[in-house]
XYZ file of C-alpha atoms in Angstrom:
471
model
C 130.970 108.682 111.383
C 129.670 112.096 110.186
C 126.535 112.528 108.076
C 128.471 113.062 104.852
C 130.138 109.667 105.385
C 126.748 107.968 105.686
C 125.775 109.591 102.376
C 128.916 108.403 100.585
C 128.651 104.976 102.226
C 125.060 104.357 101.074
C 125.612 105.882 97.635
C 128.589 103.604 97.032
C 126.651 100.557 98.194
C 123.792 101.382 95.796
C 126.096 102.219 92.867
C 127.950 98.938 93.374
C 124.573 97.165 93.407
C 124.196 98.299 89.808
C 127.710 97.265 88.812
C 127.551 93.802 90.368
C 123.992 93.258 89.206
C 125.037 93.901 85.616
C 128.150 91.782 86.070
C 125.985 88.858 87.195
C 123.534 88.903 84.290
C 125.156 90.675 81.327
C 126.620 87.581 79.690
C 123.450 85.548 80.369
C 121.304 88.351 78.887
C 123.588 88.637 75.866
C 123.522 84.867 75.218
C 119.757 84.457 75.794
C 117.714 84.081 72.576
C 115.827 87.110 71.321
C 112.551 85.246 71.895
C 113.328 85.329 75.645
C 114.243 89.007 75.610
C 118.003 88.509 75.213
C 120.411 89.720 72.567
C 120.779 86.317 70.924
C 124.583 86.573 70.644
C 126.767 83.547 70.116
C 128.459 82.297 73.285
C 131.837 83.619 72.114
C 130.481 87.139 71.555
C 128.471 87.069 74.788
C 131.533 86.060 76.812
C 133.736 88.614 75.040
C 131.156 91.374 75.565
C 131.693 91.479 79.330
C 135.478 91.691 79.008
C 135.169 94.491 76.457
C 132.697 96.442 78.606
C 134.681 96.245 81.827
C 137.892 96.947 79.901
C 136.321 100.110 78.455
C 135.138 101.274 81.884
C 138.549 100.751 83.498
C 140.241 102.401 80.523
C 138.054 105.507 80.927
C 138.533 105.736 84.711
C 141.689 107.825 84.409
C 139.755 110.321 82.283
C 136.880 110.114 84.771
C 139.159 111.216 87.579
C 140.450 114.043 85.377
C 136.872 115.248 84.786
C 136.416 115.680 88.531
C 139.851 117.163 89.198
C 139.999 119.644 86.329
C 136.484 120.259 84.992
C 133.393 119.553 87.112
C 134.693 119.105 90.642
C 134.663 115.729 92.403
C 131.172 115.910 93.954
C 129.604 117.311 90.784
C 131.294 114.558 88.756
C 130.009 111.999 91.276
C 126.468 113.210 90.665
C 126.992 113.263 86.897
C 128.312 109.683 86.899
C 125.203 108.502 88.775
C 122.902 110.310 86.342
C 124.637 108.752 83.324
C 124.299 105.317 84.939
C 120.569 105.856 85.475
C 120.183 106.716 81.778
C 122.166 103.620 80.779
C 120.090 101.200 82.858
C 116.822 102.820 81.747
C 117.837 102.361 78.114
C 118.712 98.706 78.794
C 115.240 98.290 80.322
C 113.678 99.108 76.935
C 112.857 95.806 75.172
C 114.617 96.547 71.880
C 117.724 95.004 70.339
C 119.574 98.295 69.767
C 119.552 99.393 73.389
C 122.672 97.498 74.489
C 124.808 99.272 71.866
C 123.815 102.631 73.393
C 123.504 101.673 77.055
C 126.750 99.761 77.641
C 129.040 102.633 76.546
C 126.961 104.969 78.738
C 127.374 102.620 81.711
C 131.128 102.415 81.078
C 131.318 106.229 81.094
C 129.094 106.536 84.172
C 131.121 104.013 86.171
C 134.415 105.561 85.035
C 133.311 109.014 86.229
C 131.672 107.849 89.462
C 134.238 105.537 91.051
C 137.454 107.630 91.035
C 135.554 110.734 92.148
C 133.878 108.829 94.968
C 137.332 107.768 96.188
C 138.524 111.364 95.849
C 135.597 112.673 97.927
C 136.301 110.158 100.697
C 139.929 111.282 100.909
C 139.100 114.999 100.683
C 136.372 114.911 103.328
C 138.479 112.921 105.789
C 141.620 114.960 105.115
C 144.300 113.849 107.566
C 141.769 112.418 110.023
C 142.932 109.192 111.651
C 139.511 107.659 110.945
C 140.192 107.649 107.209
C 141.608 104.114 106.998
C 138.731 102.721 109.060
C 136.221 104.601 106.899
C 137.735 103.296 103.662
C 137.829 99.725 105.014
C 134.185 99.946 106.037
C 133.328 101.283 102.567
C 134.915 98.175 101.041
C 132.609 96.062 103.198
C 129.633 97.996 101.796
C 130.687 97.167 98.238
C 130.983 93.466 99.093
C 127.510 93.439 100.646
C 126.189 94.888 97.373
C 128.212 92.320 95.433
C 126.475 89.633 97.515
C 122.911 90.958 97.188
C 122.961 92.188 93.574
C 123.305 88.748 91.902
C 120.545 87.356 94.131
C 118.039 90.098 93.255
C 118.998 91.074 89.703
C 119.848 87.475 88.817
C 116.486 86.134 89.949
C 114.530 88.889 88.185
C 116.543 88.509 84.978
C 116.588 84.724 84.713
C 113.135 83.994 86.125
C 110.996 87.037 85.255
C 112.428 89.497 82.715
C 115.853 90.839 81.840
C 114.369 94.274 81.322
C 112.676 94.247 84.729
C 116.075 93.486 86.292
C 117.608 96.479 84.501
C 114.665 98.689 85.495
C 115.101 97.666 89.138
C 118.787 98.577 89.012
C 117.890 101.907 87.383
C 115.525 102.727 90.264
C 118.265 101.979 92.809
C 120.669 104.271 90.943
C 117.979 106.954 90.655
C 117.581 106.869 94.437
C 121.372 107.271 94.710
C 121.316 110.298 92.414
C 118.501 111.937 94.373
C 120.300 111.265 97.661
C 123.496 112.923 96.433
C 121.485 115.877 95.130
C 119.534 116.611 98.316
C 122.506 116.128 100.675
C 124.763 118.657 98.949
C 124.933 120.796 102.087
C 126.642 118.028 104.060
C 129.817 118.465 102.006
C 130.216 122.174 102.801
C 131.132 123.063 99.222
C 133.894 120.432 98.913
C 134.010 119.014 95.382
C 131.562 121.538 93.911
C 134.297 123.080 91.763
C 137.595 121.615 90.504
C 140.696 121.984 92.650
C 142.789 123.028 89.640
C 140.361 124.257 86.978
C 141.301 124.357 83.329
C 142.650 127.677 82.133
C 141.506 129.215 78.812
C 144.558 127.940 76.928
C 143.937 124.356 78.085
C 140.266 124.624 77.139
C 141.213 125.737 73.637
C 143.685 122.852 73.292
C 141.070 120.312 74.399
C 138.480 121.848 72.042
C 140.906 121.547 69.095
C 141.658 117.917 69.890
C 137.979 117.049 70.232
C 137.277 118.819 66.930
C 139.758 116.455 65.265
C 139.137 113.154 67.048
C 135.344 113.147 67.392
C 134.633 113.582 63.656
C 137.359 111.032 62.870
C 135.699 108.451 65.138
C 132.281 109.183 63.628
C 133.688 108.799 60.102
C 135.309 105.443 60.935
C 132.122 104.101 62.544
C 130.001 105.352 59.638
C 132.349 103.738 57.111
C 132.168 100.425 58.970
C 128.377 100.655 59.131
C 128.071 101.433 55.394
C 130.378 98.544 54.578
C 128.273 96.245 56.768
C 131.192 95.570 59.095
C 129.883 97.249 62.243
C 128.865 94.188 64.219
C 129.106 93.183 67.869
C 132.282 91.252 67.085
C 133.940 94.265 65.432
C 132.887 96.611 68.252
C 134.244 94.223 70.903
C 137.487 93.875 68.948
C 137.907 97.654 68.651
C 137.360 98.171 72.375
C 139.737 95.320 73.163
C 142.414 96.907 70.956
C 141.955 100.300 72.637
C 142.183 98.782 76.107
C 145.510 97.200 75.131
C 147.041 100.274 73.459
C 145.918 102.891 76.018
C 147.773 101.587 79.122
C 150.953 101.104 77.096
C 150.850 104.686 75.784
C 149.984 106.130 79.216
C 152.748 104.139 80.927
C 155.362 105.337 78.426
C 154.226 108.948 78.870
C 154.287 108.666 82.657
C 157.783 107.173 82.662
C 158.985 109.937 80.358
C 157.666 112.746 82.566
C 160.548 115.237 82.987
C 159.638 115.769 86.654
C 160.740 112.208 87.478
C 164.231 111.510 88.718
C 166.256 108.513 87.428
C 165.525 106.570 90.631
C 161.791 107.180 90.110
C 161.968 105.808 86.572
C 163.825 102.740 87.838
C 161.126 102.019 90.421
C 158.401 102.544 87.824
C 160.191 100.157 85.446
C 160.170 97.421 88.090
C 156.579 98.220 89.020
C 155.614 97.386 85.430
C 155.868 93.719 86.464
C 153.244 94.404 89.149
C 151.003 96.178 86.614
C 151.266 93.249 84.183
C 150.718 90.691 86.947
C 147.566 92.498 88.034
C 146.342 92.563 84.419
C 146.741 88.769 84.249
C 144.986 88.349 87.579
C 141.951 90.469 86.641
C 141.738 88.816 83.225
C 141.354 85.430 84.929
C 138.964 86.653 87.632
C 136.755 88.304 84.975
C 135.928 84.805 83.689
C 133.534 84.505 86.648
C 131.107 86.838 84.893
C 131.622 85.378 81.417
C 132.558 81.753 80.658
C 132.119 80.502 84.232
C 128.648 82.047 84.325
C 127.663 80.307 81.093
C 129.193 77.036 82.304
C 127.143 77.245 85.506
C 123.984 77.802 83.473
C 124.544 74.807 81.200
C 126.566 72.220 83.134
C 126.087 72.662 86.887
C 123.342 70.905 88.841
C 121.507 73.869 90.346
C 118.533 71.917 91.693
C 118.462 72.434 95.472
C 115.500 70.828 97.257
C 113.428 71.055 94.050
C 114.267 74.748 93.593
C 116.436 75.512 90.563
C 118.923 78.136 91.682
C 119.573 80.877 89.066
C 123.062 80.490 87.609
C 123.852 84.104 88.443
C 123.452 83.370 92.173
C 126.815 81.598 92.148
C 128.328 85.056 91.533
C 127.488 85.833 95.167
C 130.023 83.244 96.391
C 133.084 85.465 95.877
C 131.843 88.487 97.895
C 130.546 86.143 100.605
C 133.995 84.586 100.950
C 135.617 88.042 100.945
C 133.337 89.205 103.770
C 134.118 86.092 105.797
C 137.840 85.764 105.097
C 139.068 89.350 104.598
C 139.664 89.949 108.344
C 141.686 86.735 108.610
C 143.730 87.474 105.489
C 144.226 91.109 106.525
C 145.681 90.021 109.868
C 148.074 87.583 108.186
C 149.164 89.785 105.245
C 151.617 92.024 107.155
C 153.614 88.947 108.167
C 153.639 87.383 104.695
C 156.914 87.696 102.838
C 158.817 89.852 105.296
C 160.979 92.370 103.489
C 160.168 90.843 100.079
C 156.445 91.231 100.625
C 155.362 92.539 97.193
C 156.763 89.602 95.216
C 155.692 87.042 97.822
C 152.114 88.315 98.077
C 151.727 88.643 94.314
C 153.013 85.106 93.966
C 150.385 83.873 96.447
C 147.536 85.667 94.651
C 148.465 84.307 91.217
C 149.061 80.796 92.545
C 145.595 80.805 94.103
C 143.738 81.715 90.914
C 145.961 79.357 88.929
C 145.048 76.450 91.207
C 141.396 77.464 90.907
C 141.548 77.191 87.118
C 143.292 73.809 87.288
C 140.381 72.644 89.443
C 138.031 74.159 86.857
C 139.817 72.108 84.192
C 139.011 68.938 86.140
C 135.404 70.070 86.614
C 134.866 70.604 82.883
C 136.270 67.152 82.132
C 133.572 65.592 84.344
C 130.715 66.947 82.223
C 129.224 64.068 80.315
C 128.228 64.101 76.659
C 124.825 62.819 77.772
C 124.171 66.058 79.655
C 125.445 64.898 83.037
C 125.861 67.894 85.325
C 128.413 68.432 88.056
C 128.065 69.537 91.663
C 128.078 73.327 92.314
C 130.788 72.758 94.941
C 133.355 72.700 92.135
C 132.401 76.259 91.228
C 132.283 77.310 94.872
C 135.900 76.194 95.324
C 136.996 78.150 92.245
C 135.278 81.288 93.577
C 136.974 80.723 96.942
C 140.394 80.927 95.262
C 139.254 84.083 93.443
C 138.142 85.698 96.697
C 141.382 84.961 98.553
C 143.458 86.073 95.592
C 141.473 89.298 95.201
C 141.957 90.335 98.825
C 145.716 89.769 98.522
C 146.271 91.315 95.066
C 144.077 94.381 95.695
C 145.820 95.124 98.984
C 149.383 94.692 97.734
C 148.957 96.686 94.496
C 147.293 99.709 96.101
C 149.728 99.716 99.009
C 152.851 99.285 96.871
C 151.746 101.918 94.337
C 151.843 104.600 97.048
C 155.644 104.253 97.363
C 156.671 103.991 93.717
C 156.702 107.686 92.726
C 156.675 111.015 94.595
C 153.434 112.110 96.260
C 152.521 114.392 93.352
C 152.250 111.335 91.071
C 150.117 109.170 93.356
C 146.897 109.736 91.422
C 148.511 108.761 88.135
C 150.269 105.748 89.662
C 146.961 104.468 91.037
C 145.160 105.392 87.818
C 147.524 103.114 85.931
C 146.214 100.228 88.036
C 142.773 100.861 86.527
C 144.242 100.991 83.032
C 146.089 97.701 83.452
C 142.945 96.113 84.911
C 141.305 97.304 81.689
C 144.172 95.716 79.776
C 143.255 92.422 81.437
C 139.629 92.891 80.395
C 140.597 93.796 76.836
C 142.885 90.796 76.403
C 140.286 88.622 78.123
C 137.626 89.630 75.586
C 139.779 87.935 72.953
C 141.073 85.059 75.060
C 137.592 83.811 76.018
C 136.941 83.031 72.360
C 139.501 80.246 72.664
C 137.239 78.611 75.237
C 134.818 77.617 72.507
C 137.326 76.451 69.882
C 139.483 74.217 72.097
C 138.501 71.585 74.668
C 137.429 73.297 77.882
C 139.734 71.217 80.121
C 142.690 72.268 77.979
C 141.604 75.933 77.992
C 141.354 76.199 81.776
C 144.489 74.160 82.373
C 146.490 76.451 80.048
C 145.279 79.621 81.775
C 145.809 78.073 85.192
C 149.324 77.021 84.231
C 150.163 80.519 82.970
C 148.995 82.014 86.287
C 150.999 79.474 88.288
C 154.152 80.035 86.208
C 153.829 83.804 86.640
C 153.263 83.293 90.361
C 156.425 81.209 90.570
C 158.280 83.890 88.597
C 157.227 86.497 91.169
C 158.427 84.180 93.937
C 161.769 83.560 92.234
C 162.321 87.261 91.551
C 160.937 88.583 94.846
C 164.320 89.852 96.071
C 165.155 91.533 92.760
C 161.700 93.188 92.776
C 162.291 94.442 96.310
C 165.630 95.962 95.323
C 164.104 97.541 92.224
C 161.263 99.167 94.167
C 163.473 100.426 97.015
């Protein structure tokens, strides 16, 4: 691989270290009492906070790609996203209660700008080179290695030493990433320094007018809520959740109404809506690993291993470990799964897997005794195994199928919608997790598991109709 690939490979691994490190400890930090350096949020708000944050980041990813394509250039945007992330983690490292309200939106913006522009740089630098698929596959391995290591390092520092030291450590890793991208600019031979299709003066004026209207309006609404004493964590999470639900719907309707699309394109996009919604359900369920499942592991799982109490966040490393071990096996079997009706069949398998995992989780929660009896961690390990297998299948089938839905000129928007619907899952999840504390846990997990299984069976039943609709 060329030198520029090594740079993008290591920068992605380090940026993902920050993302997965925060994913492992955010809900634990939010639920920890203020006396221990946490935010002291109620369990419902702490669990909802993660869904709202990841929903906001996914929701902004389409705009993040636009920033690179039309304004800054992909490599410049990549550097800017890293710098914003560094600022966000440094602010979180400050031991003050207000920092999360400032830092988490910054981290959502930084991640939304970084990730799509990193993917764009990979594709632009490879061009039509036959090594591109191998390079992208290897990059995915790098992200899973980070997903494995980040909970072990950040989780231990956060739970055993200091939350703020964990955030500071992540900030230093991201700072090293920013410096690396800065000093290796020459490796990219000017690619991504400027936008491919820069904004013309008329577009700049239109954007300026819209910002002049919307920014003051948002400030006025937030100020009014603050004056009325209504600007709380619950309200903020609810507002983000509402936005993450409305935005993908509006963007989907606008995409389907694009005059450049032919009737057959609109028909395929209409059928692909089922795939978008299925992926939203899948990511909503998987996101529980960093919220309610994380809190359950902290409170109800026996983490004592040979007289060493394992940090609850370490269980987050199970999913990437399984992905690293099983992805080659699943990848070799996927092409033969489903035959001609592969999209519906594979989606059915992914949803059935996570549904079965949550039914097992329902049994696990019923075994927790009122006297504080804790359960074996192997219950959680099995649930994360179903998540890992489902993720490999769902991620592969959605990205692959999206490439054939609309003409080549719409590929970026078709893939961008996947991010928005993943954000939809996070937004809905930020509200759904609240039910986990007002209804019996076995009932909560069995209901979600049943919904996933029923949707999986629906994909199986309608696999031929879906194939005809996407053809």
